[in-house]
Coordinates of N, CA and C and ligand atoms in Angstrom, one line a residue:
T4 N -18.8 0.5 26.0 CA -18.4 0.5 24.7 C -17.0 -0.1 24.0
Q5 N -17.0 -1.1 23.2 CA -15.6 -1.8 22.8 C -15.1 -0.8 21.7
D6 N -13.8 0.0 21.9 CA -13.4 0.4 20.7 C -12.4 -0.2 20.0
V7 N -12.5 -0.6 19.1 CA -11.5 -1.0 18.0 C -10.1 -0.7 18.4
A8 N -10.0 0.6 18.8 CA -7.9 0.4 19.2 C -7.6 0.1 20.5
S9 N -8.9 -0.4 20.8 CA -8.2 -1.4 22.5 C -7.7 -2.7 21.8
D10 N -7.9 -3.4 20.6 CA -7.6 -4.5 20.1 C -5.9 -4.4 19.6
I11 N -5.2 -3.1 19.5 CA -4.7 -3.1 19.5 C -2.8 -2.8 20.7
E12 N -1.8 -3.3 20.1 CA -1.2 -3.8 21.2 C -0.3 -2.9 21.0
H13 N 0.8 -2.3 20.1 CA 1.4 -0.5 20.2 C 0.7 0.1 18.6
V14 N 1.7 1.2 18.8 CA 1.5 1.8 18.2 C 2.8 2.0 16.8
L15 N 3.0 1.8 15.7 CA 3.8 2.2 15.1 C 3.9 3.1 14.2
L16 N 2.7 3.8 13.8 CA 2.4 5.2 13.4 C 1.6 5.6 13.8
T17 N 1.5 7.2 14.4 CA 0.5 7.9 14.8 C -0.3 8.2 13.6
K18 N -1.2 8.9 13.6 CA -2.1 9.4 12.2 C -0.8 10.9 11.8
E19 N -0.6 11.2 12.9 CA 0.6 12.6 12.8 C 1.8 12.2 11.7
D20 N 2.5 11.0 11.9 CA 3.7 10.0 11.4 C 3.1 9.8 9.9
I21 N 1.7 9.1 9.5 CA 1.6 8.7 8.7 C 0.9 10.0 7.4
Q22 N 0.7 11.3 8.3 CA 0.4 12.6 7.3 C 1.7 13.0 7.1
E23 N 2.8 12.9 7.8 CA 4.3 13.6 7.6 C 4.7 12.4 6.2
R24 N 4.6 11.1 6.3 CA 5.2 10.6 5.7 C 4.5 10.8 3.9
I25 N 3.1 10.6 3.9 CA 2.2 11.2 2.5 C 3.0 12.2 2.4
K26 N 3.2 13.3 3.1 CA 3.7 14.6 2.7 C 4.7 14.4 1.8
D27 N 6.4 14.0 2.5 CA 7.1 13.6 1.8 C 7.1 13.2 0.5
L28 N 6.0 11.7 0.6 CA 6.1 11.3 -0.6 C 6.0 11.7 -1.7
A29 N 4.9 12.5 -1.6 CA 3.9 13.4 -2.7 C 4.9 14.7 -2.8
A30 N 5.8 15.3 -2.2 CA 6.8 16.3 -2.3 C 8.2 15.5 -3.4
R31 N 8.5 14.3 -3.2 CA 9.0 13.9 -4.0 C 8.6 13.4 -5.4
I32 N 7.3 12.8 -5.3 CA 6.9 12.5 -6.4 C 6.9 13.8 -7.8
D33 N 6.0 14.7 -7.0 CA 6.0 16.1 -7.6 C 7.0 16.3 -8.0
A34 N 8.7 15.9 -7.6 CA 9.3 16.9 -8.4 C 10.0 15.8 -9.1
D35 N 9.6 14.9 -8.6 CA 10.3 13.4 -10.2 C 9.3 13.8 -11.2
Y36 N 8.1 13.6 -11.3 CA 7.5 14.1 -12.4 C 7.1 15.0 -13.6
E37 N 7.5 16.3 -12.6 CA 7.5 17.8 -12.9 C 6.4 17.7 -14.2
G38 N 5.3 17.9 -13.4 CA 4.3 18.1 -13.8 C 3.7 17.0 -15.1
R39 N 4.2 15.9 -15.9 CA 4.0 15.1 -16.4 C 2.7 14.9 -15.7
D40 N 1.8 14.5 -16.5 CA 0.1 13.4 -16.0 C 0.4 12.4 -15.1
I41 N -0.2 11.8 -13.6 CA 0.4 10.5 -13.9 C -0.6 9.3 -13.1
L42 N -0.9 8.5 -13.3 CA -2.3 7.4 -13.5 C -1.8 6.0 -12.3
L43 N -2.4 6.7 -11.1 CA -2.2 6.4 -9.6 C -3.0 5.2 -10.1
V44 N -2.1 4.0 -9.8 CA -2.8 2.8 -9.7 C -2.9 1.8 -8.3
G45 N -4.3 2.0 -7.4 CA -4.3 1.9 -6.5 C -4.8 0.9 -6.1
V46 N -3.8 -0.7 -4.9 CA -4.4 -1.7 -5.5 C -5.3 -2.3 -3.7
L47 N -6.4 -2.2 -4.2 CA -7.9 -2.7 -3.2 C -7.4 -4.1 -1.9
K48 N -7.9 -3.8 -1.3 CA -8.7 -2.6 -0.6 C -7.4 -2.3 -0.1
G49 N -6.6 -2.2 0.3 CA -5.5 -2.0 1.6 C -4.9 -0.8 1.3
A50 N -5.2 -0.3 -0.4 CA -4.2 0.8 -0.5 C -5.1 2.2 -0.6
V51 N -6.8 2.2 -0.6 CA -7.5 2.9 -0.1 C -7.1 4.4 0.8
M52 N -6.6 4.1 1.3 CA -6.4 5.2 2.8 C -5.3 6.0 2.2
V53 N -4.2 5.3 1.5 CA -3.5 6.0 1.3 C -3.1 6.3 -0.4
M54 N -4.0 6.0 -0.8 CA -4.2 6.6 -2.4 C -4.9 8.2 -1.8
A55 N -6.2 7.9 -0.9 CA -7.0 9.2 -0.8 C -6.3 10.1 -0.2
D56 N -5.2 10.0 0.5 CA -4.5 10.8 1.1 C -3.0 11.4 0.0
L57 N -2.8 10.3 -0.8 CA -1.6 10.9 -1.6 C -2.3 11.7 -2.6
A58 N -2.8 11.3 -3.0 CA -3.7 12.0 -4.5 C -4.0 13.6 -4.2
R59 N -4.6 13.6 -2.7 CA -5.2 14.9 -2.2 C -3.8 15.8 -1.9
A60 N -2.2 15.2 -1.6 CA -0.8 16.0 -1.0 C -0.1 16.1 -2.3
L61 N -1.3 15.3 -3.5 CA 0.3 15.8 -4.8 C -0.7 16.9 -6.1
H62 N 0.3 17.6 -5.7 CA 0.0 19.0 -7.2 C -0.1 18.2 -8.3
S63 N 0.6 17.8 -8.7 CA 0.5 17.3 -10.8 C -1.3 16.7 -11.0
H64 N -1.2 16.8 -11.7 CA -2.0 15.8 -12.4 C -2.3 14.8 -12.9
V65 N -3.6 14.1 -11.9 CA -3.2 12.8 -11.8 C -5.2 11.9 -12.1
T66 N -4.8 10.7 -12.2 CA -6.5 10.0 -13.0 C -5.8 9.0 -11.8
M67 N -6.8 8.1 -11.6 CA -6.9 6.9 -10.4 C -7.4 5.6 -11.1
D68 N -7.3 4.8 -11.1 CA -7.5 3.2 -11.3 C -7.2 2.4 -10.3
W69 N -7.8 1.3 -10.4 CA -7.8 0.7 -9.4 C -8.1 -1.2 -9.6
M70 N -6.8 -1.3 -9.0 CA -6.9 -3.2 -9.4 C -7.5 -3.7 -8.1
A71 N -8.0 -5.2 -8.1 CA -7.5 -5.9 -6.8 C -7.3 -7.3 -6.6
V72 N -6.4 -7.1 -6.4 CA -5.5 -8.7 -6.4 C -5.5 -9.2 -4.8
S73 N -5.0 -10.6 -4.7 CA -5.0 -10.7 -3.7 C -4.1 -11.8 -2.7
S74 N -3.4 -11.9 -2.3 CA -2.0 -12.7 -1.5 C -2.6 -13.2 0.2
Y75 N -3.3 -12.5 0.8 CA -3.2 -13.0 1.9 C -4.3 -14.0 2.7
G76 N -5.6 -13.7 1.5 CA -6.7 -14.5 2.3 C -7.3 -13.9 3.6
S77 N -7.5 -14.6 4.6 CA -8.0 -14.0 5.6 C -7.0 -14.2 7.2
G78 N -5.7 -14.9 7.0 CA -4.7 -14.7 7.9 C -4.0 -13.7 7.9
T79 N -2.8 -14.2 9.0 CA -1.4 -13.4 9.2 C -0.4 -13.8 8.0
Q80 N -0.4 -14.9 7.3 CA 0.8 -14.8 6.4 C 0.5 -15.0 5.2
S81 N 1.3 -14.3 4.3 CA 1.5 -14.2 2.7 C 1.5 -15.8 2.0
S82 N 0.4 -16.2 1.2 CA 0.3 -17.4 0.8 C 0.8 -17.4 -0.4
G83 N 1.5 -15.9 -1.3 CA 2.6 -16.4 -2.5 C 1.5 -16.7 -3.1
V84 N 0.2 -16.5 -3.3 CA -0.6 -16.8 -4.4 C -0.9 -15.5 -4.9
V85 N -1.3 -14.8 -6.1 CA -2.0 -14.0 -6.5 C -2.6 -13.8 -7.5
R86 N -4.1 -13.7 -7.0 CA -5.4 -13.9 -7.9 C -5.9 -12.3 -8.3
I87 N -6.0 -12.1 -9.5 CA -6.9 -11.2 -9.5 C -8.4 -10.7 -9.8
L88 N -8.4 -9.9 -8.7 CA -10.2 -10.1 -8.3 C -11.0 -9.0 -9.4
K89 N -10.0 -7.7 -9.5 CA -10.7 -6.9 -10.8 C -9.5 -6.1 -11.0
D90 N -9.7 -6.8 -12.7 CA -8.5 -5.7 -13.6 C -8.9 -3.6 -13.5
L91 N -7.8 -3.5 -14.2 CA -7.8 -1.6 -14.7 C -8.9 -2.0 -15.6
D92 N -9.6 -0.2 -16.0 CA -10.5 0.2 -16.4 C -9.7 0.6 -17.7
T93 N -8.5 1.3 -17.6 CA -7.8 2.0 -18.2 C -6.5 1.3 -19.4
D94 N -6.6 2.2 -20.0 CA -5.5 1.2 -20.8 C -4.2 2.2 -20.9
L95 N -2.8 1.5 -20.7 CA -1.7 1.6 -19.9 C -0.5 2.3 -21.2
M96 N -1.1 1.5 -22.6 CA -0.3 1.9 -23.3 C 0.1 4.0 -23.0
G97 N 1.7 4.2 -22.5 CA 1.7 5.9 -22.9 C 1.3 6.5 -21.9
K98 N 1.2 5.8 -20.5 CA 1.0 6.2 -19.4 C 2.2 6.1 -18.3
H99 N 2.1 6.9 -17.7 CA 3.2 7.3 -16.6 C 2.0 6.4 -15.5
V100 N 2.1 5.4 -15.4 CA 1.9 4.5 -13.9 C 2.5 4.7 -12.5
L101 N 2.4 4.7 -11.4 CA 2.6 4.9 -10.4 C 1.4 3.5 -9.5
I102 N 2.0 2.9 -9.1 CA 1.2 1.9 -8.3 C 0.8 2.1 -6.6
V103 N 0.2 1.9 -6.1 CA -0.4 2.7 -4.7 C -0.1 1.6 -4.3
E104 N 0.3 1.2 -2.9 CA 0.0 0.0 -2.1 C 0.3 0.6 -0.8
D105 N -0.2 0.2 -0.1 CA 0.0 0.3 1.9 C 1.0 -0.3 2.3
I106 N 1.4 -1.5 1.9 CA 2.3 -1.9 2.6 C 2.9 -3.1 1.4
I107 N 4.3 -3.4 1.6 CA 5.4 -5.1 1.2 C 5.2 -5.3 1.7
D108 N 4.9 -6.7 1.7 CA 5.9 -7.8 2.8 C 6.7 -8.7 2.2
S109 N 6.1 -9.6 1.5 CA 6.9 -10.4 1.0 C 7.4 -10.3 -0.6
G110 N 6.8 -9.3 -0.6 CA 6.8 -8.5 -2.4 C 6.2 -9.4 -3.2
L111 N 5.8 -9.8 -3.3 CA 5.0 -11.4 -4.1 C 4.2 -10.9 -5.1
T112 N 3.2 -9.7 -4.1 CA 2.2 -9.3 -4.8 C 2.6 -7.8 -6.1
L113 N 3.4 -7.6 -5.7 CA 4.1 -6.2 -6.1 C 4.5 -6.7 -7.3
S114 N 5.7 -7.9 -7.1 CA 6.5 -8.6 -8.4 C 6.0 -8.4 -9.2
W115 N 4.6 -9.6 -9.1 CA 3.9 -9.8 -9.9 C 2.8 -8.6 -10.7
L116 N 2.5 -7.9 -9.8 CA 1.4 -7.2 -10.8 C 2.8 -5.5 -11.5
Q117 N 3.9 -5.7 -10.8 CA 4.8 -5.2 -11.7 C 5.1 -5.2 -13.4
S118 N 5.4 -7.0 -13.1 CA 5.3 -7.1 -14.1 C 4.5 -7.2 -15.2
N119 N 3.4 -7.7 -15.0 CA 1.8 -7.5 -15.2 C 1.7 -6.2 -16.1
L120 N 1.4 -5.1 -15.4 CA 1.3 -3.5 -15.7 C 2.6 -3.1 -17.3
R121 N 3.8 -3.7 -16.2 CA 4.4 -3.6 -18.0 C 4.7 -4.0 -18.8
S122 N 3.8 -4.8 -19.2 CA 3.9 -6.1 -19.9 C 2.2 -5.0 -21.1
R123 N 2.0 -4.2 -20.6 CA 0.5 -3.9 -21.7 C 1.1 -2.3 -21.6
G124 N 2.6 -1.9 -21.9 CA 2.9 -0.8 -22.7 C 3.2 0.4 -21.8
P125 N 3.1 0.9 -20.8 CA 3.0 2.1 -20.5 C 4.8 2.7 -20.5
A126 N 4.1 3.6 -20.4 CA 6.0 4.6 -20.3 C 6.7 4.4 -19.4
S127 N 5.8 4.3 -18.1 CA 6.8 4.3 -16.9 C 5.7 3.4 -15.7
V128 N 6.5 2.7 -15.3 CA 5.6 1.8 -13.9 C 6.9 2.4 -13.3
E129 N 6.1 3.0 -11.9 CA 7.4 2.9 -10.8 C 5.6 2.4 -9.5
I130 N 6.7 2.3 -8.6 CA 6.0 1.9 -6.9 C 6.2 2.8 -5.9
C131 N 4.5 3.1 -5.6 CA 4.8 4.2 -3.9 C 4.1 3.3 -2.9
T132 N 4.5 3.0 -2.1 CA 4.3 2.4 -0.8 C 4.3 2.8 0.6
L133 N 3.4 3.1 1.5 CA 3.8 3.7 2.6 C 4.6 2.9 3.5
L134 N 4.5 1.7 3.4 CA 5.1 0.7 4.7 C 5.7 -0.6 3.7
R135 N 7.0 -0.9 4.2 CA 8.0 -2.2 3.9 C 8.3 -3.0 4.9
K136 N 8.4 -3.9 4.9 CA 8.7 -5.0 5.5 C 10.4 -5.4 5.0
P137 N 11.2 -4.6 5.2 CA 12.5 -5.4 4.3 C 12.6 -6.8 4.8
E138 N 12.2 -7.4 6.0 CA 13.4 -8.3 6.9 C 12.3 -9.9 5.8
A139 N 10.8 -9.4 5.2 CA 9.8 -10.1 5.5 C 10.2 -10.4 3.5
A140 N 11.2 -10.1 2.5 CA 11.0 -10.1 1.4 C 11.4 -11.3 0.8
K141 N 10.9 -11.9 -0.1 CA 10.7 -12.9 -0.8 C 11.0 -12.9 -1.9
V142 N 11.2 -11.5 -2.5 CA 12.1 -11.4 -4.0 C 12.3 -9.9 -3.6
E143 N 13.2 -9.4 -4.6 CA 13.3 -8.1 -4.7 C 12.8 -7.5 -5.9
I144 N 12.7 -6.1 -5.6 CA 11.7 -5.7 -5.9 C 12.3 -4.0 -6.4
D145 N 12.3 -3.4 -6.9 CA 13.0 -1.9 -7.0 C 11.8 -0.9 -7.0
V146 N 11.4 -0.2 -5.2 CA 10.4 0.3 -5.1 C 11.0 2.0 -4.9
K147 N 10.3 2.9 -5.7 CA 11.3 4.3 -5.6 C 10.9 4.9 -4.4
Y148 N 9.3 4.5 -3.8 CA 9.3 5.3 -2.9 C 8.7 4.5 -1.5
V149 N 9.2 4.9 -1.0 CA 8.7 4.0 0.6 C 8.8 5.3 1.9
G150 N 7.4 5.0 2.4 CA 7.2 6.1 3.4 C 7.8 5.8 4.6
E151 N 8.0 4.5 4.9 CA 8.5 3.9 6.3 C 8.7 2.3 6.3
E152 N 10.2 2.1 6.5 CA 10.3 1.2 6.9 C 10.2 0.4 8.3
I153 N 9.5 -1.0 8.1 CA 9.0 -1.4 9.7 C 9.9 -3.0 9.8
P154 N 9.5 -3.2 11.1 CA 9.8 -4.3 11.5 C 8.9 -5.7 10.9
N155 N 9.3 -6.6 10.9 CA 8.2 -7.9 10.2 C 7.6 -8.2 11.8
E156 N 6.4 -8.0 11.7 CA 5.2 -8.0 12.4 C 4.5 -7.8 12.2
F157 N 3.5 -8.3 12.3 CA 1.8 -8.2 11.8 C 1.4 -6.6 12.5
V158 N 1.1 -6.2 11.1 CA 0.4 -4.5 11.8 C -1.1 -4.4 11.1
V159 N -2.0 -3.7 11.7 CA -3.1 -3.3 11.1 C -3.8 -2.0 11.0
G160 N -4.5 -1.2 10.4 CA -4.7 0.2 10.6 C -4.1 0.3 9.0
Y161 N -5.2 1.8 9.3 CA -5.0 2.6 8.0 C -5.0 2.4 6.0
G162 N -5.9 1.1 6.8 CA -6.2 0.1 5.3 C -5.5 -0.9 5.0
L163 N -5.1 -1.5 6.5 CA -4.4 -2.8 6.6 C -5.6 -3.1 7.6
D164 N -5.6 -4.6 7.2 CA -6.8 -5.9 8.3 C -6.2 -6.7 7.9
F165 N -7.1 -7.3 9.1 CA -7.0 -8.4 9.9 C -8.4 -9.3 9.5
A166 N -8.6 -10.2 9.2 CA -9.6 -10.3 8.4 C -10.7 -9.2 8.0
E167 N -10.2 -8.5 7.2 CA -10.9 -7.4 6.8 C -11.5 -6.7 7.9
K168 N -10.9 -6.3 9.1 CA -11.0 -5.1 10.1 C -10.0 -4.7 10.4
Y169 N -9.9 -3.4 10.6 CA -9.2 -2.4 11.6 C -8.4 -1.0 10.5
R170 N -9.3 -2.0 9.4 CA -8.9 -1.0 7.9 C -9.3 0.8 8.4
N171 N -10.2 1.2 8.8 CA -10.5 2.0 9.7 C -10.1 3.0 10.7
L172 N -8.9 2.3 11.3 CA -8.1 3.5 12.3 C -7.2 3.8 11.5
D173 N -6.8 5.2 11.6 CA -6.5 6.1 11.1 C -4.6 6.0 11.5
F174 N -4.0 4.7 12.4 CA -3.0 5.0 13.0 C -2.4 3.3 12.5
V175 N -1.4 3.1 12.4 CA -0.9 1.9 12.0 C 0.0 1.5 13.4
G176 N -0.8 0.0 13.7 CA -0.4 -0.6 15.1 C 0.1 -2.0 15.1
T177 N 0.8 -3.1 16.2 CA 0.3 -4.0 15.6 C -0.9 -4.9 16.5
L178 N -1.5 -5.8 16.4 CA -2.4 -6.3 16.8 C -2.5 -7.1 18.1
A179 N -3.1 -7.1 18.8 CA -3.1 -7.9 20.6 C -3.2 -9.6 20.3
R180 N -2.3 -9.7 21.1 CA -2.0 -11.7 20.8 C -3.8 -12.3 20.8
H181 N -4.7 -11.6 22.0 CA -6.1 -12.0 21.9 C -6.7 -11.7 21.3
V182 N -6.4 -11.4 20.1 CA -7.6 -11.1 19.3 C -7.4 -12.1 18.0
Y183 N -6.1 -12.8 17.9 CA -5.9 -14.1 16.9 C -5.7 -15.2 17.4
E184 N -5.2 -15.3 18.5 CA -5.4 -16.6 19.1 C -6.4 -17.3 19.8
Ligands
PRP14 C1 -1.7 -7.0 1.6 C2 -1.2 -5.8 1.4 C3 -0.2 -5.4 0.4 C4 0.2 -7.2 0.3 C5 1.3 -7.2 0.6 O1 -2.8 -6.8 0.6 O2 -2.2 -4.4 1.3 O3 -1.7 -5.6 -0.8 O4 -0.8 -8.2 1.4 O5 1.8 -8.5 0.6 P1 2.8 -9.3 -0.2 O6 4.2 -8.4 -0.6 O7 3.6 -10.3 0.4 O8 3.0 -9.8 -1.0 P2 -3.9 -8.4 1.0 O9 -3.2 -9.3 -0.2 O10 -4.4 -8.7 2.5 O11 -5.6 -7.7 0.3 P3 -6.0 -6.6 0.9 O12 -5.2 -5.4 0.5 O13 -7.3 -6.4 0.5 O14 -5.8 -6.2 2.4
MN15 MN1 -3.6 -5.3 -0.3
MG16 MG1 -5.6 -7.8 3.7

């Protein structure tokens, strides 16, 4: 049988690495918010795994809402074009909003999303991302919670896709060249 993991060249973060980063992020977030309610805003679809694990690692009261935006299409490059595919159901007025992301690559998605959400009257807007690629940044954004900085390579797994696949891996790794060449 063809195991999905056989398309991976090398593993950047194991399942255990990821769960450790999530635990550390949750501890920092709980301490910073000191019992205030948090509205977690997950960015579909990549952030579903981080959201599910982070929400369960937090001890604060949280609610969850989702936005769908897209910048990649089906390729491996950021297009810089951000489209809203699904907006929030929640009114942000007076809320402490924490945007939850799987990865910040060029930063274009988050830069746009952060200012969009800030214009809706929240008490605060911060960002939590599992992964960040500092070398790929095209815009400067202030990201309070970063799980791990990684090199500028195309990675999949734990929510991250290539043409919608590989999101279900419980680790993060680079895709073997034979898959996309
Ligand atoms: C990916 C990733 C981030 C964004 C980062 O999402 O999940 O949301 O791109 O890229 P950027 O920093 O260059 O803007 P994608 O648009 O592929 O949608 P998806 O989450 O549905 O896979
Ligand atoms: Mn995404
Ligand atoms: Mg994607």
